[in-house]
Short mmCIF file of C-alpha atoms and ligand atoms in Angstrom, two decimals:
data_model
loop_
_atom_site.label_atom_id
_atom_site.label_comp_id
_atom_site.label_asym_id
_atom_site.label_seq_id
_atom_site.Cartn_x
_atom_site.Cartn_y
_atom_site.Cartn_z
CA UNK A 168 131.33 23.42 127.62
CA UNK A 169 132.40 26.35 125.56
CA UNK A 170 129.43 29.05 126.03
CA UNK A 171 127.03 29.76 128.78
CA UNK A 172 124.11 30.01 127.43
CA UNK A 173 122.46 27.00 127.63
CA UNK A 174 119.12 26.96 127.04
CA UNK A 175 116.69 24.90 128.79
CA UNK A 176 119.15 23.23 130.96
CA UNK A 177 116.32 24.95 133.88
CA UNK A 178 113.68 22.33 132.56
CA UNK A 179 116.77 19.12 131.93
CA UNK A 180 116.43 16.95 134.90
CA UNK A 181 119.91 16.31 136.73
CA UNK A 182 120.98 12.62 134.05
CA UNK A 183 120.32 15.30 131.14
CA UNK A 184 122.13 17.92 133.25
CA UNK A 185 125.07 15.33 133.80
CA UNK A 186 125.63 14.00 130.39
CA UNK A 187 125.91 17.55 129.44
CA UNK A 188 128.89 18.16 131.92
CA UNK A 189 129.98 14.59 131.30
CA UNK A 190 130.76 15.36 127.93
CA UNK A 191 133.12 18.80 128.46
CA UNK A 192 136.37 17.76 126.91
CA UNK A 193 139.11 19.10 130.65
CA UNK A 194 136.34 16.35 132.31
CA UNK A 195 138.27 12.90 132.74
CA UNK A 196 135.49 9.47 134.36
CA UNK A 197 137.03 10.37 137.89
CA UNK A 198 135.44 13.70 137.93
CA UNK A 199 131.97 12.74 136.51
CA UNK A 200 131.82 9.96 139.43
CA UNK A 201 132.46 11.47 141.47
CA UNK A 202 130.47 14.83 140.39
CA UNK A 203 127.91 12.13 140.52
CA UNK A 204 128.33 9.29 143.49
CA UNK A 205 126.50 9.85 146.82
CA UNK A 206 130.12 9.71 148.56
CA UNK A 207 131.81 12.62 146.75
CA UNK A 208 133.60 13.41 149.72
CA UNK A 209 135.22 10.26 151.53
CA UNK A 210 134.67 10.12 155.14
CA UNK A 211 138.14 9.02 154.92
CA UNK A 212 139.51 13.01 153.43
CA UNK A 213 136.94 14.83 155.99
CA UNK A 214 137.95 13.53 158.96
CA UNK A 215 142.12 14.56 156.61
CA UNK A 216 140.57 17.99 156.68
CA UNK A 217 139.19 18.89 160.17
CA UNK A 218 138.57 17.53 163.39
CA UNK A 219 135.42 14.93 165.01
CA UNK A 220 134.56 13.68 161.69
CA UNK A 221 131.33 11.94 161.93
CA UNK A 222 130.54 12.42 158.00
CA UNK A 223 130.01 14.76 156.19
CA UNK A 224 127.38 17.90 155.30
CA UNK A 225 126.23 17.94 151.23
CA UNK A 226 124.84 20.50 149.44
CA UNK A 227 123.06 21.50 145.97
CA UNK A 228 125.39 22.14 143.66
CA UNK A 229 123.86 24.01 140.66
CA UNK A 230 124.83 25.67 138.13
CA UNK A 231 125.21 29.81 137.10
CA UNK A 232 124.02 30.15 133.15
CA UNK A 233 125.04 33.19 131.12
CA UNK A 234 127.83 35.38 132.70
CA UNK A 235 129.97 37.17 129.78
CA UNK A 236 132.35 38.29 131.71
CA UNK A 237 135.03 41.01 129.98
CA UNK A 238 133.95 39.27 126.94
CA UNK A 239 134.06 35.74 128.29
CA UNK A 240 132.08 33.29 129.11
CA UNK A 241 131.01 31.28 132.64
CA UNK A 242 129.94 28.49 133.95
CA UNK A 243 129.57 28.88 137.57
CA UNK A 244 128.95 26.95 140.19
CA UNK A 245 127.60 27.58 143.28
CA UNK A 246 126.41 25.62 146.06
CA UNK A 247 124.26 26.57 148.13
CA UNK A 248 120.57 25.00 150.27
CA UNK A 249 118.44 28.01 149.24
CA UNK A 250 115.95 28.48 145.76
CA UNK A 251 115.92 31.10 143.97
CA UNK A 252 119.14 32.43 143.84
CA UNK A 253 120.47 30.17 140.79
CA UNK A 254 117.79 30.54 138.75
CA UNK A 255 117.75 34.90 139.68
CA UNK A 256 121.89 34.83 139.24
CA UNK A 257 120.67 33.18 135.37
CA UNK A 258 118.34 35.27 134.80
CA UNK A 259 119.62 38.45 135.65
CA UNK A 260 123.01 37.07 134.13
CA UNK A 261 120.71 36.89 130.56
CA UNK A 262 119.76 41.10 131.16
CA UNK A 263 123.68 41.62 131.25
CA UNK A 264 124.31 39.27 128.67
CA UNK A 265 122.33 41.26 126.61
CA UNK A 266 123.56 44.01 127.51
CA UNK A 267 127.24 43.72 126.45
CA UNK A 268 128.03 41.38 129.62
CA UNK A 269 129.48 42.76 132.73
CA UNK A 270 133.22 44.62 133.19
CA UNK A 271 134.89 44.07 135.50
CA UNK A 272 138.89 44.26 137.64
CA UNK A 273 140.85 42.93 140.42
CA UNK A 274 144.15 44.96 142.41
CA UNK A 275 146.84 42.89 142.14
CA UNK A 276 145.90 40.16 145.11
CA UNK A 277 148.11 41.88 148.37
CA UNK A 278 146.79 40.49 151.47
CA UNK A 279 147.55 42.50 154.98
CA UNK A 280 150.25 40.80 157.49
CA UNK A 281 149.67 42.07 161.00
CA UNK A 282 151.93 42.50 163.64
CA UNK A 283 151.24 43.59 167.24
CA UNK A 284 153.60 45.27 169.76
CA UNK A 285 153.13 46.49 173.41
CA UNK A 286 155.16 47.75 176.22
CA UNK A 287 157.62 49.42 174.19
CA UNK A 288 159.07 52.74 176.11
CA UNK A 289 158.84 55.37 173.37
CA UNK A 290 156.75 54.44 170.93
CA UNK A 291 157.27 57.25 168.47
CA UNK A 292 161.38 56.20 168.88
CA UNK A 293 160.33 52.60 168.09
CA UNK A 294 157.91 53.28 165.02
CA UNK A 295 161.07 55.23 163.77
CA UNK A 296 163.00 52.32 164.23
CA UNK A 297 160.88 49.64 162.29
CA UNK A 298 160.68 52.48 159.26
CA UNK A 299 164.18 53.32 159.15
CA UNK A 300 164.91 49.59 158.62
CA UNK A 301 161.79 48.93 156.61
CA UNK A 302 163.37 47.33 153.65
CA UNK A 303 165.75 45.12 155.15
CA UNK A 304 162.52 43.45 157.45
CA UNK A 305 160.62 43.10 154.00
CA UNK A 306 163.91 41.09 152.53
CA UNK A 307 163.84 39.47 156.17
CA UNK A 308 160.13 38.06 155.77
CA UNK A 309 160.55 36.91 152.20
CA UNK A 310 162.72 34.92 153.00
CA UNK A 311 160.26 32.72 155.01
CA UNK A 312 158.90 31.96 152.09
CA UNK A 313 161.77 31.91 149.76
CA UNK A 314 158.78 30.30 147.01
CA UNK A 315 156.12 32.84 147.08
CA UNK A 316 158.69 35.54 145.78
CA UNK A 317 159.78 32.64 143.34
CA UNK A 318 156.28 32.70 141.59
CA UNK A 319 155.87 36.55 141.93
CA UNK A 320 154.51 37.17 144.96
CA UNK A 321 156.16 38.41 148.33
CA UNK A 322 156.55 40.87 150.64
CA UNK A 323 156.49 44.66 149.03
CA UNK A 324 155.13 47.44 151.12
CA UNK A 325 155.42 47.59 155.31
CA UNK A 326 153.62 50.41 157.31
CA UNK A 327 153.20 50.81 161.19
CA UNK A 328 150.50 52.59 162.69
CA UNK A 329 150.81 54.11 167.02
CA UNK A 330 147.17 53.30 168.48
CA UNK A 331 145.15 54.48 171.41
CA UNK A 332 147.58 57.14 171.62
CA UNK A 333 145.89 59.81 173.04
CA UNK A 334 145.91 59.83 176.97
CA UNK A 335 143.87 58.06 179.02
CA UNK A 336 142.73 55.06 176.27
CA UNK A 337 140.95 53.03 177.52
CA UNK A 338 143.00 49.92 175.89
CA UNK A 339 146.42 49.77 176.21
CA UNK A 340 149.36 51.94 173.90
CA UNK A 341 150.18 49.27 170.58
CA UNK A 342 152.03 49.58 167.92
CA UNK A 343 150.62 47.51 164.43
CA UNK A 344 152.86 46.43 161.96
CA UNK A 345 151.14 45.83 158.33
CA UNK A 346 153.24 43.96 156.15
CA UNK A 347 151.14 44.08 152.96
CA UNK A 348 152.20 40.84 151.16
CA UNK A 349 151.32 39.99 147.43
CA UNK A 350 149.73 35.85 147.82
CA UNK A 351 150.06 35.23 143.90
CA UNK A 352 146.85 32.87 143.36
CA UNK A 353 146.80 31.54 147.09
CA UNK A 354 144.46 32.61 149.50
CA UNK A 355 147.45 33.17 151.53
CA UNK A 356 146.33 33.38 154.90
CA UNK A 357 148.28 30.25 155.73
CA UNK A 358 151.54 32.37 154.43
CA UNK A 359 151.26 35.51 156.07
CA UNK A 360 150.59 34.25 158.98
CA UNK A 361 153.86 31.86 158.29
CA UNK A 362 155.34 35.12 157.74
CA UNK A 363 154.54 37.29 160.30
CA UNK A 364 155.90 34.92 162.85
CA UNK A 365 159.16 34.52 161.09
CA UNK A 366 159.49 38.37 161.99
CA UNK A 367 158.84 38.59 166.22
CA UNK A 368 161.71 38.65 167.55
CA UNK A 369 163.81 40.89 164.56
CA UNK A 370 160.13 43.47 165.91
CA UNK A 371 160.54 42.88 169.18
CA UNK A 372 164.61 43.81 169.37
CA UNK A 373 164.18 46.46 166.44
CA UNK A 374 161.71 47.92 168.93
CA UNK A 375 162.15 46.88 172.78
CA UNK A 376 158.78 45.95 173.02
CA UNK A 377 156.52 42.34 172.84
CA UNK A 378 155.02 40.82 170.65
CA UNK A 379 151.49 39.70 170.79
CA UNK A 380 149.24 39.17 167.50
CA UNK A 381 151.00 38.39 164.33
CA UNK A 382 147.80 37.07 161.52
CA UNK A 383 146.45 37.82 158.64
CA UNK A 384 143.61 40.97 158.32
CA UNK A 385 141.17 39.25 156.85
CA UNK A 386 140.26 43.46 155.29
CA UNK A 387 142.43 43.00 152.82
CA UNK A 388 141.68 46.61 151.46
CA UNK A 389 143.77 46.15 148.67
CA UNK A 390 143.59 43.24 147.18
CA UNK A 391 140.34 44.28 145.59
CA UNK A 392 137.45 43.26 142.64
CA UNK A 393 134.65 45.54 140.85
CA UNK A 394 132.08 44.92 138.26
CA UNK A 395 130.48 46.82 136.44
CA UNK A 396 127.01 46.84 134.00
CA UNK A 397 125.21 49.22 131.64
CA UNK A 398 121.42 48.13 131.40
CA UNK A 399 119.42 50.03 128.77
CA UNK A 400 115.69 50.37 130.25
CA UNK A 401 114.05 48.33 127.52
CA UNK A 402 115.62 45.27 129.03
CA UNK A 403 115.01 45.82 132.29
CA UNK A 404 110.78 45.34 131.74
CA UNK A 405 108.10 42.67 131.87
CA UNK A 406 104.13 43.28 130.37
CA UNK A 407 102.98 45.44 134.04
CA UNK A 408 106.21 47.22 134.57
CA UNK A 409 108.49 49.11 132.09
CA UNK A 410 111.42 49.60 132.11
CA UNK A 411 111.79 52.60 133.41
CA UNK A 412 109.81 52.22 136.20
CA UNK A 413 112.48 48.75 137.23
CA UNK A 414 114.95 50.74 136.72
CA UNK A 415 113.95 54.29 138.98
CA UNK A 416 112.47 51.70 141.66
CA UNK A 417 116.17 49.37 141.73
CA UNK A 418 117.73 53.41 142.19
CA UNK A 419 115.13 53.46 145.08
CA UNK A 420 115.97 50.79 147.26
CA UNK A 421 119.64 51.20 146.54
CA UNK A 422 118.91 54.28 148.12
CA UNK A 423 117.48 53.01 151.43
CA UNK A 424 119.89 50.49 151.22
CA UNK A 425 122.40 54.58 150.84
CA UNK A 426 121.04 55.28 153.59
CA UNK A 427 119.86 53.18 156.63
CA UNK A 428 121.99 49.99 158.06
CA UNK A 429 119.09 47.95 159.31
CA UNK A 430 117.65 47.79 155.52
CA UNK A 431 121.53 47.64 154.26
CA UNK A 432 121.88 44.47 156.36
CA UNK A 433 119.41 42.65 154.10
CA UNK A 434 120.56 44.68 150.53
CA UNK A 435 123.96 43.17 151.42
CA UNK A 436 122.94 39.97 152.41
CA UNK A 437 121.04 39.38 149.07
CA UNK A 438 125.06 39.93 147.49
CA UNK A 439 126.20 37.64 149.83
CA UNK A 440 123.25 34.91 148.34
CA UNK A 441 125.71 35.11 144.98
CA UNK A 442 128.62 35.12 146.26
CA UNK A 443 128.86 32.59 149.36
CA UNK A 444 128.32 29.65 146.71
CA UNK A 445 131.08 30.24 144.32
CA UNK A 446 133.20 30.81 147.52
CA UNK A 447 131.94 27.50 148.80
CA UNK A 448 132.07 25.71 145.44
CA UNK A 449 134.76 26.74 144.84
CA UNK A 450 136.84 25.48 147.94
CA UNK A 451 137.39 28.80 150.28
CA UNK A 452 137.49 30.30 153.09
CA UNK A 453 133.30 32.01 153.20
CA UNK A 454 133.93 33.81 156.38
CA UNK A 455 137.14 35.42 155.62
CA UNK A 456 135.10 36.61 151.92
CA UNK A 457 132.33 37.46 154.75
CA UNK A 458 134.26 39.70 157.52
CA UNK A 459 135.36 41.49 154.50
CA UNK A 460 132.82 42.18 152.84
CA UNK A 461 131.31 44.05 155.64
CA UNK A 462 134.19 45.33 156.61
CA UNK A 463 133.83 47.43 153.48
CA UNK A 464 130.89 47.99 153.89
CA UNK A 465 131.24 50.02 156.73
CA UNK A 466 134.73 51.67 155.82
CA UNK A 467 133.68 54.95 155.18
CA UNK A 468 132.58 54.77 159.36
CA UNK A 469 128.93 53.78 158.86
CA UNK A 470 127.49 50.10 157.47
CA UNK A 471 125.99 50.71 154.02
CA UNK A 472 125.28 48.91 150.71
CA UNK A 473 127.77 47.39 149.56
CA UNK A 474 126.85 48.06 145.76
CA UNK A 475 125.85 51.74 143.84
CA UNK A 476 122.52 51.87 141.03
CA UNK A 477 122.33 54.35 139.69
CA UNK A 478 121.37 55.56 135.72
CA UNK A 479 123.20 57.98 132.92
CA UNK A 480 122.69 60.88 130.60
CA UNK A 481 120.33 58.27 128.21
CA UNK A 482 118.25 56.58 131.38
CA UNK A 483 120.82 53.43 131.59
CA UNK A 484 120.56 51.28 134.02
CA UNK A 485 124.69 51.46 135.84
CA UNK A 486 125.73 49.11 138.47
CA UNK A 487 128.41 48.79 140.32
CA UNK A 488 130.08 46.34 143.42
CA UNK A 489 133.70 46.54 144.98
CA UNK A 490 134.56 43.97 147.26
CA UNK A 491 137.58 42.59 149.38
CA UNK A 492 137.99 39.21 147.71
CA UNK A 493 140.48 36.84 149.39
CA UNK A 494 139.94 33.71 147.26
CA UNK A 495 141.92 31.36 145.31
CA UNK A 496 142.44 29.27 142.81
CA UNK A 497 145.61 26.73 145.13
CA UNK A 498 145.80 26.51 148.65
CA UNK A 499 143.56 26.15 151.87
CA UNK A 500 142.06 22.65 151.08
CA UNK A 501 140.84 23.75 147.62
CA UNK A 502 142.49 21.22 145.81
CA UNK A 503 141.46 18.13 149.14
CA UNK A 504 138.46 18.75 148.55
CA UNK A 505 137.04 16.43 144.72
CA UNK A 506 134.09 18.49 144.13
CA UNK A 507 136.03 22.21 144.66
CA UNK A 508 138.64 20.81 141.94
CA UNK A 509 135.82 19.92 139.30
CA UNK A 510 134.11 23.01 139.90
CA UNK A 511 137.63 24.85 138.90
CA UNK A 512 137.81 22.88 136.10
CA UNK A 513 133.72 24.57 135.23
CA UNK A 514 134.47 27.66 136.08
CA UNK A 515 138.25 27.45 134.27
CA UNK A 516 139.22 30.00 135.84
CA UNK A 517 143.19 31.62 134.32
CA UNK A 518 143.77 32.86 138.02
CA UNK A 519 142.91 33.90 142.27
CA UNK A 520 143.20 37.82 140.30
CA UNK A 521 139.40 36.25 137.46
CA UNK A 522 138.26 34.16 139.72
CA UNK A 523 137.88 37.40 142.21
CA UNK A 524 135.93 39.25 139.42
CA UNK A 525 133.54 36.73 138.47
CA UNK A 526 132.38 36.52 142.57
CA UNK A 527 132.02 40.08 142.63
CA UNK A 528 129.88 39.70 138.86
CA UNK A 529 127.96 37.19 140.75
CA UNK A 530 127.03 39.00 144.00
CA UNK A 531 126.47 42.29 141.65
CA UNK A 532 123.62 40.27 139.60
CA UNK A 533 122.22 39.03 143.04
CA UNK A 534 122.02 42.49 143.92
CA UNK A 535 119.85 43.24 140.94
CA UNK A 536 118.17 40.63 141.20
CA UNK A 537 117.03 40.74 144.41
CA UNK A 538 116.15 44.39 143.48
CA UNK A 539 114.49 43.90 140.83
CA UNK A 540 112.17 41.82 141.78
CA UNK A 541 111.28 43.26 145.00
CA UNK A 542 110.68 46.97 143.27
CA UNK A 543 108.15 44.70 141.30
CA UNK A 544 106.02 41.95 141.84
CA UNK A 545 107.57 41.43 145.44
CA UNK A 546 110.57 38.44 146.47
CA UNK A 547 107.52 35.63 147.60
CA UNK A 548 106.30 35.87 144.27
CA UNK A 549 109.37 33.81 142.41
CA UNK A 550 110.71 32.73 145.87
CA UNK A 551 107.99 30.65 147.23
CA UNK A 552 107.12 28.75 144.07
CA UNK A 553 110.98 28.17 143.97
CA UNK A 554 110.70 26.50 147.74
CA UNK A 555 107.26 25.47 147.37
CA UNK A 556 109.90 21.27 146.86
CA UNK A 557 111.40 21.77 150.16
CA UNK A 558 108.59 22.47 152.09
CA UNK A 559 106.68 19.61 150.38
CA UNK A 560 109.78 17.65 151.47
CA UNK A 561 109.41 19.51 154.97
CA UNK A 562 106.38 18.20 155.26
CA UNK A 563 107.09 14.21 154.19
CA UNK A 564 107.14 14.34 151.04
CA UNK A 565 108.83 12.13 148.64
CA UNK A 566 109.24 11.22 144.90
CA UNK A 567 106.58 12.06 142.89
CA UNK A 568 104.42 13.01 145.19
CA UNK A 569 106.65 16.25 145.50
CA UNK A 570 105.63 17.90 142.24
CA UNK A 571 102.34 17.14 143.00
CA UNK A 572 101.78 18.77 146.27
CA UNK A 573 104.61 21.38 145.44
CA UNK A 574 102.30 22.65 142.38
CA UNK A 575 99.11 22.60 144.31
CA UNK A 576 101.04 24.87 146.94
CA UNK A 577 101.40 27.26 143.75
CA UNK A 578 97.84 26.80 142.87
CA UNK A 579 96.51 27.48 146.53
CA UNK A 580 98.92 29.95 147.03
CA UNK A 581 99.41 28.73 150.25
CA UNK A 582 103.10 27.78 150.46
CA UNK A 583 104.06 26.06 154.16
CA UNK A 584 104.26 22.67 156.23
CA UNK A 585 100.71 22.44 158.09
CA UNK A 586 98.88 23.19 154.69
CA UNK A 587 101.82 20.76 152.99
CA UNK A 588 101.37 17.91 156.15
CA UNK A 589 97.76 17.95 154.66
CA UNK A 590 98.11 17.26 151.61
CA UNK A 591 100.70 15.11 151.53
CA UNK A 592 98.06 12.84 153.90
CA UNK A 593 95.28 13.54 151.72
CA UNK A 594 97.44 11.91 148.70
CA UNK A 595 98.19 8.51 151.05
CA UNK A 596 94.13 8.37 150.91
P1 NDP B 718 148.29 26.77 151.80
O1 NDP B 718 149.03 26.82 152.92
O2 NDP B 718 147.43 25.97 151.66
O3 NDP B 718 149.26 27.65 151.53
C1 NDP B 718 149.20 27.74 149.90
C2 NDP B 718 149.94 26.76 149.27
O4 NDP B 718 150.23 26.85 147.78
C3 NDP B 718 151.41 27.03 149.19
O5 NDP B 718 151.34 25.78 150.08
C4 NDP B 718 152.18 26.78 147.94
O6 NDP B 718 153.23 26.10 147.75
C5 NDP B 718 150.94 26.51 146.48
N1 NDP B 718 150.88 27.39 145.55
C6 NDP B 718 150.65 26.34 144.49
N2 NDP B 718 150.67 27.19 143.99
C7 NDP B 718 150.44 28.49 143.62
C8 NDP B 718 150.86 29.46 143.29
N3 NDP B 718 150.68 29.98 142.40
N4 NDP B 718 150.12 30.88 144.54
C9 NDP B 718 150.24 30.49 145.95
N5 NDP B 718 150.69 29.88 145.92
C10 NDP B 718 151.18 28.64 145.12
O7 NDP B 718 147.17 27.73 151.42
P2 NDP B 718 147.20 29.45 152.75
O8 NDP B 718 148.45 30.62 152.79
O9 NDP B 718 145.36 30.32 150.82
O10 NDP B 718 145.86 29.59 153.29
C11 NDP B 718 144.33 29.49 153.44
C12 NDP B 718 143.48 28.93 154.06
O11 NDP B 718 144.36 29.65 154.93
C13 NDP B 718 142.20 28.77 154.25
O12 NDP B 718 142.00 27.20 153.68
C14 NDP B 718 141.97 29.28 155.16
O13 NDP B 718 140.50 28.49 155.67
C15 NDP B 718 142.81 29.22 155.77
N6 NDP B 718 143.23 29.78 157.46
C16 NDP B 718 142.51 31.15 157.70
C17 NDP B 718 142.25 31.89 158.30
C18 NDP B 718 142.15 33.64 158.13
O14 NDP B 718 141.42 34.05 157.31
N7 NDP B 718 142.15 34.54 159.27
C19 NDP B 718 143.40 31.61 159.08
C20 NDP B 718 144.57 30.61 158.87
C21 NDP B 718 143.55 30.00 158.19
P3 NDP B 718 154.87 26.28 148.14
O15 NDP B 718 154.23 26.28 149.75
O16 NDP B 718 155.67 25.61 147.25
O17 NDP B 718 154.52 27.97 147.30
#
């Protein structure tokens, strides 16, 4: 697929969309078979992925369209059960595309491995002993994963903190090593755990303490991705609202989230509505991304908005999002799950760094979609209309009945399961 602008994709049937996908150069017959089969993830593969398997749990896979990021087009696979997310992301991506697209950047993919040491006789001497051997420790930890170093990654820095120094602290005093490891295109959890575990005996020898935990941190604040968009107000208006009204509404909505944790949680959930589906579709660990994102939102000591919205001197709306983004294009279950392999083909990113940038751009788009709706029509108008089909199915509608019932629910402005059940009974008579 050369472009992510596919006018009318929304109105095509699933079959028509699949025909379009099957024409993609990189798409093999096997990909098509997997994506379109009823058992895309076989029970055998699933049984090799986790424990106590009894089946699989499919999710709808949709395509976020119109994404122009750093002048490159991306078709974004999104796995999610919630209606309106994919539509909203694509709608905002089209607006941003008309404003020149998203600009994004990412730091090097430097993750953190932590080693906890307790029981040192003198924590300050222990800290000095570690720092004195810093280069040797970095070399030693790299020796535990030579293939990563050969790829241009590996440990590149180390620091040490003493926790609970103050007398009378409720918790034990401890030394914590942070080893900064470039994991290249892998998320790197297993790689890091292997590396830091290998260092434990040397650390015990140097510090005279006992090592307990040796594991990555899910707050990789040196592995950040940033997205930005600049939107002129003439692209924001509608029949009912001027572009300036929409812009100001979005900024006020942001200021609410920036000032109030109760609102910030919901605001940020909306951002993760865009992020998680891409993380899931690409076979990445969404719990890790969620945990890191919320930690970043609280990095200044108070939980706040992940995004920032403002206006520039010309009155354009400016949106920015920075998040830690521990995702990979290899490793974990990425190449094990057949659909995530296909999702990577669709997305066509060159590296984990580029994947991280696409993900934050989708998060920023999703946030604007929610804020724009909230600051104008309210979220229910669009959302409930799209939700009406799920409500019809929940009430027992099948086949052609689903469309009929969902349309009636919208017309009668009563999108709830009780009403849908009445309509289903009526339809069956
Ligand atoms: P893997 O253990 O699969 O390691 C990555 C693999 O990718 C390595 O075997 C490496 O090969 C290979 N590889 C190929 N090309 C590259 C490249 N360009 N860059 C980097 N590696 C490459 O996965 P991760 O270490 O990424 O760990 C991710 C998994 O760990 C996820 O499933 C996650 O859920 C899980 N996990 C998460 C935890 C957490 O978040 N707290 C804790 C523990 C696990 P080679 O060996 O040849 O170098």
